[in-house]
PDB file of C-alpha atoms in Angstrom:
ATOM      1  CA  UNK A   1       5.864  11.551  12.895  1.00 42.00           C
ATOM      2  CA  UNK A   2       3.798   9.366  10.888  1.00 46.00           C
ATOM      3  CA  UNK A   3       6.093   7.209   8.691  1.00 44.00           C
ATOM      4  CA  UNK A   4       8.573   6.000  11.076  1.00 43.00           C
ATOM      5  CA  UNK A   5      10.641   2.948  10.079  1.00 42.00           C
ATOM      6  CA  UNK A   6      10.252   0.577  13.002  1.00 44.00           C
ATOM      7  CA  UNK A   7      13.150  -0.202  14.748  1.00 42.00           C
ATOM      8  CA  UNK A   8      15.320  -2.662  12.927  1.00 40.00           C
ATOM      9  CA  UNK A   9      17.331  -5.588  14.696  1.00 39.00           C
ATOM     10  CA  UNK A  10      21.212  -4.963  15.084  1.00 39.00           C
ATOM     11  CA  UNK A  11      23.818  -7.319  13.769  1.00 38.00           C
ATOM     12  CA  UNK A  12      24.291  -8.428  17.056  1.00 38.00           C
ATOM     13  CA  UNK A  13      20.918 -10.248  17.252  1.00 38.00           C
ATOM     14  CA  UNK A  14      21.621 -11.779  14.108  1.00 38.00           C
ATOM     15  CA  UNK A  15      24.486 -14.023  15.409  1.00 41.00           C
ATOM     16  CA  UNK A  16      26.929 -11.723  13.948  1.00 40.00           C
ATOM     17  CA  UNK A  17      29.598  -9.789  16.271  1.00 40.00           C
ATOM     18  CA  UNK A  18      28.966  -6.196  15.783  1.00 42.00           C
ATOM     19  CA  UNK A  19      32.266  -5.008  14.314  1.00 42.00           C
ATOM     20  CA  UNK A  20      33.081  -1.560  15.598  1.00 43.00           C
ATOM     21  CA  UNK A  21      35.171  -0.547  12.695  1.00 42.00           C
ATOM     22  CA  UNK A  22      32.549  -0.891  10.530  1.00 44.00           C
ATOM     23  CA  UNK A  23      31.165   1.938   9.173  1.00 48.00           C
ATOM     24  CA  UNK A  24      27.562   3.185   9.644  1.00 46.00           C
ATOM     25  CA  UNK A  25      27.059   2.847   5.750  1.00 46.00           C
ATOM     26  CA  UNK A  26      28.095  -1.032   5.682  1.00 44.00           C
ATOM     27  CA  UNK A  27      26.062  -1.841   8.720  1.00 41.00           C
ATOM     28  CA  UNK A  28      22.747  -0.359   7.147  1.00 42.00           C
ATOM     29  CA  UNK A  29      23.370  -2.163   3.764  1.00 42.00           C
ATOM     30  CA  UNK A  30      23.876  -5.116   5.842  1.00 41.00           C
ATOM     31  CA  UNK A  31      20.493  -5.089   7.090  1.00 40.00           C
ATOM     32  CA  UNK A  32      18.327  -6.371   4.648  1.00 42.00           C
ATOM     33  CA  UNK A  33      14.542  -6.231   5.045  1.00 41.00           C
ATOM     34  CA  UNK A  34      14.829 -10.305   5.495  1.00 43.00           C
ATOM     35  CA  UNK A  35      16.218  -9.741   8.951  1.00 44.00           C
ATOM     36  CA  UNK A  36      12.720  -7.874   9.982  1.00 39.00           C
ATOM     37  CA  UNK A  37      10.904 -10.410  12.378  1.00 40.00           C
ATOM     38  CA  UNK A  38       7.896 -12.268  10.169  1.00 41.00           C
ATOM     39  CA  UNK A  39       4.411 -11.011  10.740  1.00 44.00           C
ATOM     40  CA  UNK A  40       5.354  -7.199  11.468  1.00 49.00           C
ATOM     41  CA  UNK A  41       3.729  -4.196  10.388  1.00 56.00           C
ATOM     42  CA  UNK A  42       6.401  -2.153   8.297  1.00 59.00           C
ATOM     43  CA  UNK A  43       5.974   1.424   7.809  1.00 61.00           C
ATOM     44  CA  UNK A  44       7.906   3.949   5.923  1.00 64.00           C
ATOM     45  CA  UNK A  45       8.425   6.278   3.698  1.00 71.00           C
ATOM     46  CA  UNK A  46       9.354   4.540   0.331  1.00 73.00           C
ATOM     47  CA  UNK A  47       9.441   1.222  -0.685  1.00 71.00           C
ATOM     48  CA  UNK A  48      12.098  -1.004  -2.300  1.00 72.00           C
ATOM     49  CA  UNK A  49      11.901  -0.730  -5.989  1.00 75.00           C
ATOM     50  CA  UNK A  50      11.931  -4.815  -6.164  1.00 68.00           C
ATOM     51  CA  UNK A  51       8.953  -4.915  -3.937  1.00 70.00           C
ATOM     52  CA  UNK A  52       7.320  -2.290  -6.075  1.00 75.00           C
ATOM     53  CA  UNK A  53       7.935  -4.486  -9.374  1.00 69.00           C
ATOM     54  CA  UNK A  54       6.614  -7.641  -8.059  1.00 61.00           C
ATOM     55  CA  UNK A  55       3.621  -6.875  -5.659  1.00 65.00           C
ATOM     56  CA  UNK A  56       2.101  -3.787  -7.475  1.00 64.00           C
ATOM     57  CA  UNK A  57       2.067  -5.854 -10.968  1.00 67.00           C
ATOM     58  CA  UNK A  58      -1.492  -5.820 -12.324  1.00 63.00           C
ATOM     59  CA  UNK A  59      -1.433  -9.302 -13.277  1.00 62.00           C
ATOM     60  CA  UNK A  60      -4.546 -11.740 -13.578  1.00 60.00           C
ATOM     61  CA  UNK A  61      -3.126 -14.365 -11.656  1.00 55.00           C
ATOM     62  CA  UNK A  62      -1.337 -13.062  -8.524  1.00 52.00           C
ATOM     63  CA  UNK A  63       0.689 -16.117  -7.549  1.00 51.00           C
ATOM     64  CA  UNK A  64       3.158 -15.267  -4.635  1.00 50.00           C
ATOM     65  CA  UNK A  65       1.691 -12.089  -4.063  1.00 51.00           C
ATOM     66  CA  UNK A  66       0.481 -12.453  -0.294  1.00 58.00           C
ATOM     67  CA  UNK A  67       1.512  -9.518   1.059  1.00 68.00           C
ATOM     68  CA  UNK A  68      -0.628  -6.123   0.657  1.00 76.00           C
ATOM     69  CA  UNK A  69       1.550  -3.110   0.128  1.00 81.00           C
ATOM     70  CA  UNK A  70      -0.441   0.241   0.828  1.00 88.00           C
ATOM     71  CA  UNK A  71       0.906   3.661  -0.114  1.00 90.00           C
ATOM     72  CA  UNK A  72      -0.828   6.428   1.576  1.00 92.00           C
ATOM     73  CA  UNK A  73      -1.422  10.117   1.227  1.00 93.00           C
ATOM     74  CA  UNK A  74      -3.478  11.950   4.353  1.00 94.00           C
ATOM     75  CA  UNK A  75      -4.722  15.296   3.637  1.00 94.00           C
ATOM     76  CA  UNK A  76      -5.952  16.565   6.819  1.00 93.00           C
ATOM     77  CA  UNK A  77      -7.861  19.947   6.845  1.00 91.00           C
ATOM     78  CA  UNK A  78      -8.701  21.876   9.745  1.00 83.00           C
ATOM     79  CA  UNK A  79      -7.185  25.382  10.612  1.00 80.00           C
ATOM     80  CA  UNK A  80      -4.154  24.555   8.501  1.00 84.00           C
ATOM     81  CA  UNK A  81      -4.130  21.598   5.859  1.00 88.00           C
ATOM     82  CA  UNK A  82      -1.309  18.801   6.609  1.00 89.00           C
ATOM     83  CA  UNK A  83      -0.474  16.226   4.339  1.00 90.00           C
ATOM     84  CA  UNK A  84       1.388  13.225   5.270  1.00 89.00           C
ATOM     85  CA  UNK A  85       2.387  10.325   3.091  1.00 88.00           C
ATOM     86  CA  UNK A  86       4.132   6.694   3.863  1.00 88.00           C
ATOM     87  CA  UNK A  87       3.494   2.898   3.103  1.00 85.00           C
ATOM     88  CA  UNK A  88       2.714   0.031   4.770  1.00 82.00           C
ATOM     89  CA  UNK A  89       3.217  -3.714   4.145  1.00 76.00           C
ATOM     90  CA  UNK A  90       1.544  -6.613   5.705  1.00 72.00           C
ATOM     91  CA  UNK A  91       2.309 -10.024   5.878  1.00 59.00           C
ATOM     92  CA  UNK A  92      -1.154 -12.109   5.446  1.00 48.00           C
ATOM     93  CA  UNK A  93      -0.758 -14.266   8.680  1.00 48.00           C
ATOM     94  CA  UNK A  94      -1.187 -10.721  10.832  1.00 62.00           C
ATOM     95  CA  UNK A  95      -3.249  -7.611  10.553  1.00 74.00           C
ATOM     96  CA  UNK A  96      -3.593  -6.579   7.100  1.00 85.00           C
ATOM     97  CA  UNK A  97      -2.357  -3.214   5.838  1.00 87.00           C
ATOM     98  CA  UNK A  98      -5.830  -1.675   5.550  1.00 90.00           C
ATOM     99  CA  UNK A  99      -6.354  -2.639   9.291  1.00 89.00           C
ATOM    100  CA  UNK A 100      -2.978  -1.489  10.110  1.00 86.00           C
ATOM    101  CA  UNK A 101      -3.580   1.871   8.712  1.00 90.00           C
ATOM    102  CA  UNK A 102      -6.914   2.508  10.691  1.00 90.00           C
ATOM    103  CA  UNK A 103      -4.757   1.165  13.852  1.00 87.00           C
ATOM    104  CA  UNK A 104      -1.808   3.007  13.552  1.00 84.00           C
ATOM    105  CA  UNK A 105      -1.500   5.977  11.024  1.00 87.00           C
ATOM    106  CA  UNK A 106      -5.368   6.920  11.626  1.00 88.00           C
ATOM    107  CA  UNK A 107      -6.186   5.455  14.860  1.00 86.00           C
ATOM    108  CA  UNK A 108      -8.801   8.232  15.788  1.00 84.00           C
ATOM    109  CA  UNK A 109     -10.471  10.861  13.388  1.00 85.00           C
ATOM    110  CA  UNK A 110     -10.931  14.057  15.383  1.00 89.00           C
ATOM    111  CA  UNK A 111     -14.652  14.892  14.624  1.00 88.00           C
ATOM    112  CA  UNK A 112     -13.602  18.730  13.951  1.00 90.00           C
ATOM    113  CA  UNK A 113     -11.088  18.091  10.735  1.00 93.00           C
ATOM    114  CA  UNK A 114     -11.695  16.531   7.501  1.00 95.00           C
ATOM    115  CA  UNK A 115      -9.478  13.870   6.109  1.00 95.00           C
ATOM    116  CA  UNK A 116      -8.988  13.193   2.237  1.00 96.00           C
ATOM    117  CA  UNK A 117      -7.503   9.803   2.235  1.00 97.00           C
ATOM    118  CA  UNK A 118      -5.672   8.092  -1.090  1.00 97.00           C
ATOM    119  CA  UNK A 119      -4.346   4.533  -1.022  1.00 96.00           C
ATOM    120  CA  UNK A 120      -2.766   2.888  -3.556  1.00 94.00           C
ATOM    121  CA  UNK A 121      -2.837  -0.432  -2.702  1.00 91.00           C
ATOM    122  CA  UNK A 122      -1.210  -3.456  -4.623  1.00 87.00           C
ATOM    123  CA  UNK A 123      -4.665  -5.566  -4.592  1.00 88.00           C
ATOM    124  CA  UNK A 124      -8.347  -4.683  -3.115  1.00 93.00           C
ATOM    125  CA  UNK A 125      -9.471  -5.205   0.338  1.00 92.00           C
ATOM    126  CA  UNK A 126     -10.369  -8.663   1.419  1.00 90.00           C
ATOM    127  CA  UNK A 127     -14.036  -9.174   2.686  1.00 94.00           C
ATOM    128  CA  UNK A 128     -12.736  -8.385   6.661  1.00 92.00           C
ATOM    129  CA  UNK A 129     -11.029  -5.482   5.599  1.00 93.00           C
ATOM    130  CA  UNK A 130     -13.687  -3.949   3.175  1.00 96.00           C
ATOM    131  CA  UNK A 131     -16.258  -4.346   6.108  1.00 96.00           C
ATOM    132  CA  UNK A 132     -13.614  -2.514   8.523  1.00 95.00           C
ATOM    133  CA  UNK A 133     -13.559   0.271   5.492  1.00 96.00           C
ATOM    134  CA  UNK A 134     -17.443   0.482   5.531  1.00 97.00           C
ATOM    135  CA  UNK A 135     -17.851   0.647   9.279  1.00 96.00           C
ATOM    136  CA  UNK A 136     -15.028   3.463   9.477  1.00 95.00           C
ATOM    137  CA  UNK A 137     -16.701   5.587   6.721  1.00 96.00           C
ATOM    138  CA  UNK A 138     -19.966   5.072   8.281  1.00 96.00           C
ATOM    139  CA  UNK A 139     -18.874   6.218  11.659  1.00 94.00           C
ATOM    140  CA  UNK A 140     -16.507   9.097  10.387  1.00 94.00           C
ATOM    141  CA  UNK A 141     -18.568  10.964   7.874  1.00 94.00           C
ATOM    142  CA  UNK A 142     -15.700  13.635   7.730  1.00 95.00           C
ATOM    143  CA  UNK A 143     -13.346  10.978   6.070  1.00 96.00           C
ATOM    144  CA  UNK A 144     -13.135  10.882   2.609  1.00 97.00           C
ATOM    145  CA  UNK A 145     -11.248   7.432   1.020  1.00 97.00           C
ATOM    146  CA  UNK A 146     -10.247   6.846  -2.414  1.00 98.00           C
ATOM    147  CA  UNK A 147      -8.197   3.367  -3.063  1.00 97.00           C
ATOM    148  CA  UNK A 148      -6.552   2.863  -6.159  1.00 96.00           C
ATOM    149  CA  UNK A 149      -5.886  -0.822  -6.514  1.00 94.00           C
ATOM    150  CA  UNK A 150      -3.624  -2.557  -9.131  1.00 92.00           C
ATOM    151  CA  UNK A 151      -5.512  -5.828  -8.572  1.00 90.00           C
ATOM    152  CA  UNK A 152      -8.898  -7.185  -7.487  1.00 92.00           C
ATOM    153  CA  UNK A 153      -8.602  -9.518  -4.878  1.00 89.00           C
ATOM    154  CA  UNK A 154     -10.897 -12.654  -5.061  1.00 91.00           C
ATOM    155  CA  UNK A 155     -13.486 -10.809  -7.084  1.00 92.00           C
ATOM    156  CA  UNK A 156     -15.453 -13.779  -8.326  1.00 93.00           C
ATOM    157  CA  UNK A 157     -16.544 -14.552  -4.891  1.00 94.00           C
ATOM    158  CA  UNK A 158     -20.193 -13.418  -4.158  1.00 95.00           C
ATOM    159  CA  UNK A 159     -19.441 -12.037  -0.442  1.00 97.00           C
ATOM    160  CA  UNK A 160     -16.259 -10.268  -1.860  1.00 96.00           C
ATOM    161  CA  UNK A 161     -18.374  -8.451  -4.493  1.00 97.00           C
ATOM    162  CA  UNK A 162     -21.333  -7.744  -1.847  1.00 97.00           C
ATOM    163  CA  UNK A 163     -18.253  -6.422   0.385  1.00 97.00           C
ATOM    164  CA  UNK A 164     -17.008  -3.975  -2.427  1.00 97.00           C
ATOM    165  CA  UNK A 165     -20.418  -2.882  -2.880  1.00 98.00           C
ATOM    166  CA  UNK A 166     -20.944  -1.771   0.862  1.00 98.00           C
ATOM    167  CA  UNK A 167     -17.719  -0.094   0.342  1.00 97.00           C
ATOM    168  CA  UNK A 168     -19.190   2.151  -2.253  1.00 97.00           C
ATOM    169  CA  UNK A 169     -22.470   2.804  -0.667  1.00 97.00           C
ATOM    170  CA  UNK A 170     -20.707   4.030   2.148  1.00 98.00           C
ATOM    171  CA  UNK A 171     -19.040   6.438   0.263  1.00 97.00           C
ATOM    172  CA  UNK A 172     -15.848   4.893  -0.510  1.00 98.00           C
ATOM    173  CA  UNK A 173     -14.310   5.417  -3.986  1.00 98.00           C
ATOM    174  CA  UNK A 174     -12.871   2.268  -5.553  1.00 97.00           C
ATOM    175  CA  UNK A 175     -10.575   2.587  -8.574  1.00 97.00           C
ATOM    176  CA  UNK A 176      -8.272   0.469 -10.563  1.00 96.00           C
ATOM    177  CA  UNK A 177      -4.542   2.151 -10.752  1.00 95.00           C
ATOM    178  CA  UNK A 178      -4.003   3.283 -14.702  1.00 95.00           C
ATOM    179  CA  UNK A 179      -0.418   3.301 -15.851  1.00 92.00           C
ATOM    180  CA  UNK A 180       0.021   6.912 -14.789  1.00 94.00           C
ATOM    181  CA  UNK A 181      -0.909   6.096 -11.215  1.00 94.00           C
ATOM    182  CA  UNK A 182       1.444   3.242 -10.963  1.00 91.00           C
ATOM    183  CA  UNK A 183       4.010   5.871 -12.156  1.00 91.00           C
ATOM    184  CA  UNK A 184       2.792   8.222  -9.274  1.00 92.00           C
ATOM    185  CA  UNK A 185       3.495   5.469  -6.795  1.00 90.00           C
ATOM    186  CA  UNK A 186       7.026   4.772  -8.754  1.00 87.00           C
ATOM    187  CA  UNK A 187       7.893   8.593  -8.502  1.00 87.00           C
ATOM    188  CA  UNK A 188       6.531   9.431  -5.087  1.00 88.00           C
ATOM    189  CA  UNK A 189       6.699   5.810  -3.007  1.00 88.00           C
ATOM    190  CA  UNK A 190       9.563   3.591  -4.239  1.00 85.00           C
ATOM    191  CA  UNK A 191      13.411   4.132  -3.205  1.00 82.00           C
ATOM    192  CA  UNK A 192      15.613   5.152  -5.847  1.00 75.00           C
ATOM    193  CA  UNK A 193      17.313   2.060  -6.745  1.00 68.00           C
ATOM    194  CA  UNK A 194      21.062   2.049  -5.164  1.00 68.00           C
ATOM    195  CA  UNK A 195      23.799   3.596  -6.947  1.00 61.00           C
ATOM    196  CA  UNK A 196      21.644   4.726 -10.085  1.00 61.00           C
ATOM    197  CA  UNK A 197      20.338   7.928 -11.009  1.00 63.00           C
ATOM    198  CA  UNK A 198      16.436   8.286 -10.660  1.00 66.00           C
ATOM    199  CA  UNK A 199      15.254   6.070 -13.074  1.00 77.00           C
ATOM    200  CA  UNK A 200      11.950   6.548 -15.343  1.00 82.00           C
ATOM    201  CA  UNK A 201       8.781   4.180 -14.646  1.00 86.00           C
ATOM    202  CA  UNK A 202       9.132   1.578 -17.139  1.00 85.00           C
ATOM    203  CA  UNK A 203       5.530   0.142 -17.501  1.00 88.00           C
ATOM    204  CA  UNK A 204       5.443  -3.676 -18.221  1.00 85.00           C
ATOM    205  CA  UNK A 205       4.090  -5.187 -21.261  1.00 86.00           C
ATOM    206  CA  UNK A 206       0.150  -5.784 -20.449  1.00 90.00           C
ATOM    207  CA  UNK A 207      -0.372  -2.888 -18.206  1.00 91.00           C
ATOM    208  CA  UNK A 208      -2.924  -1.121 -20.138  1.00 93.00           C
ATOM    209  CA  UNK A 209      -4.537  -4.468 -20.971  1.00 93.00           C
ATOM    210  CA  UNK A 210      -4.745  -5.388 -17.290  1.00 91.00           C
ATOM    211  CA  UNK A 211      -5.867  -2.159 -16.224  1.00 94.00           C
ATOM    212  CA  UNK A 212      -8.953  -2.397 -18.720  1.00 95.00           C
ATOM    213  CA  UNK A 213      -9.509  -6.016 -17.756  1.00 94.00           C
ATOM    214  CA  UNK A 214      -9.622  -5.043 -14.009  1.00 94.00           C
ATOM    215  CA  UNK A 215     -11.822  -1.705 -14.855  1.00 96.00           C
ATOM    216  CA  UNK A 216     -14.567  -3.801 -16.968  1.00 96.00           C
ATOM    217  CA  UNK A 217     -14.879  -6.057 -13.823  1.00 96.00           C
ATOM    218  CA  UNK A 218     -14.713  -3.666 -11.223  1.00 97.00           C
ATOM    219  CA  UNK A 219     -17.838  -2.154 -13.051  1.00 97.00           C
ATOM    220  CA  UNK A 220     -19.709  -5.095 -13.530  1.00 96.00           C
ATOM    221  CA  UNK A 221     -19.549  -5.713  -9.646  1.00 96.00           C
ATOM    222  CA  UNK A 222     -20.399  -2.026  -8.597  1.00 94.00           C
TER     223      UNK A 222
END
């Protein structure tokens, strides 16, 4: 199973007595994400709405947004087509989500299969990750990668621009997420908020302008 939540610690480890009478449900609610050890790659099928609303906002100045959230769809075409999806999140001090994808979700590409991969990422990759993507695509001609990004990361830096160009020449399609793409992620990768009916996606105020801003920048770079 590709999208498996990693083990979450039990309450006992958090210094709270494990109360046997407590219902399983209650226990699950108690385990907030903060209880996860730091710098762990978290994988799962859906991410909490609060993370999406903050991390995926396509703002120009992304202060405090120092994680990468990567939602992926992998279509594997062989005798049968298989599609899997999920998300990865990282803390920038450890492996970045892009690296984690290649290390954990797709550790090896079978040469007899074709892979169509789409990522929806909160921001574009750093230089190191961009280089890893370029190398992976050059090595695996049977891999197609489209990366939809909310924001461009450090796009003014010449080495960043060079790394993005290399990714493009290796066949990676890099796109800025449009409002419809954010809506797609909301519907397919975000947990419905607790105790509420499935809410429609509410675009933020400057979503369209920011998309256009980044799209222009990306066009200039590439």
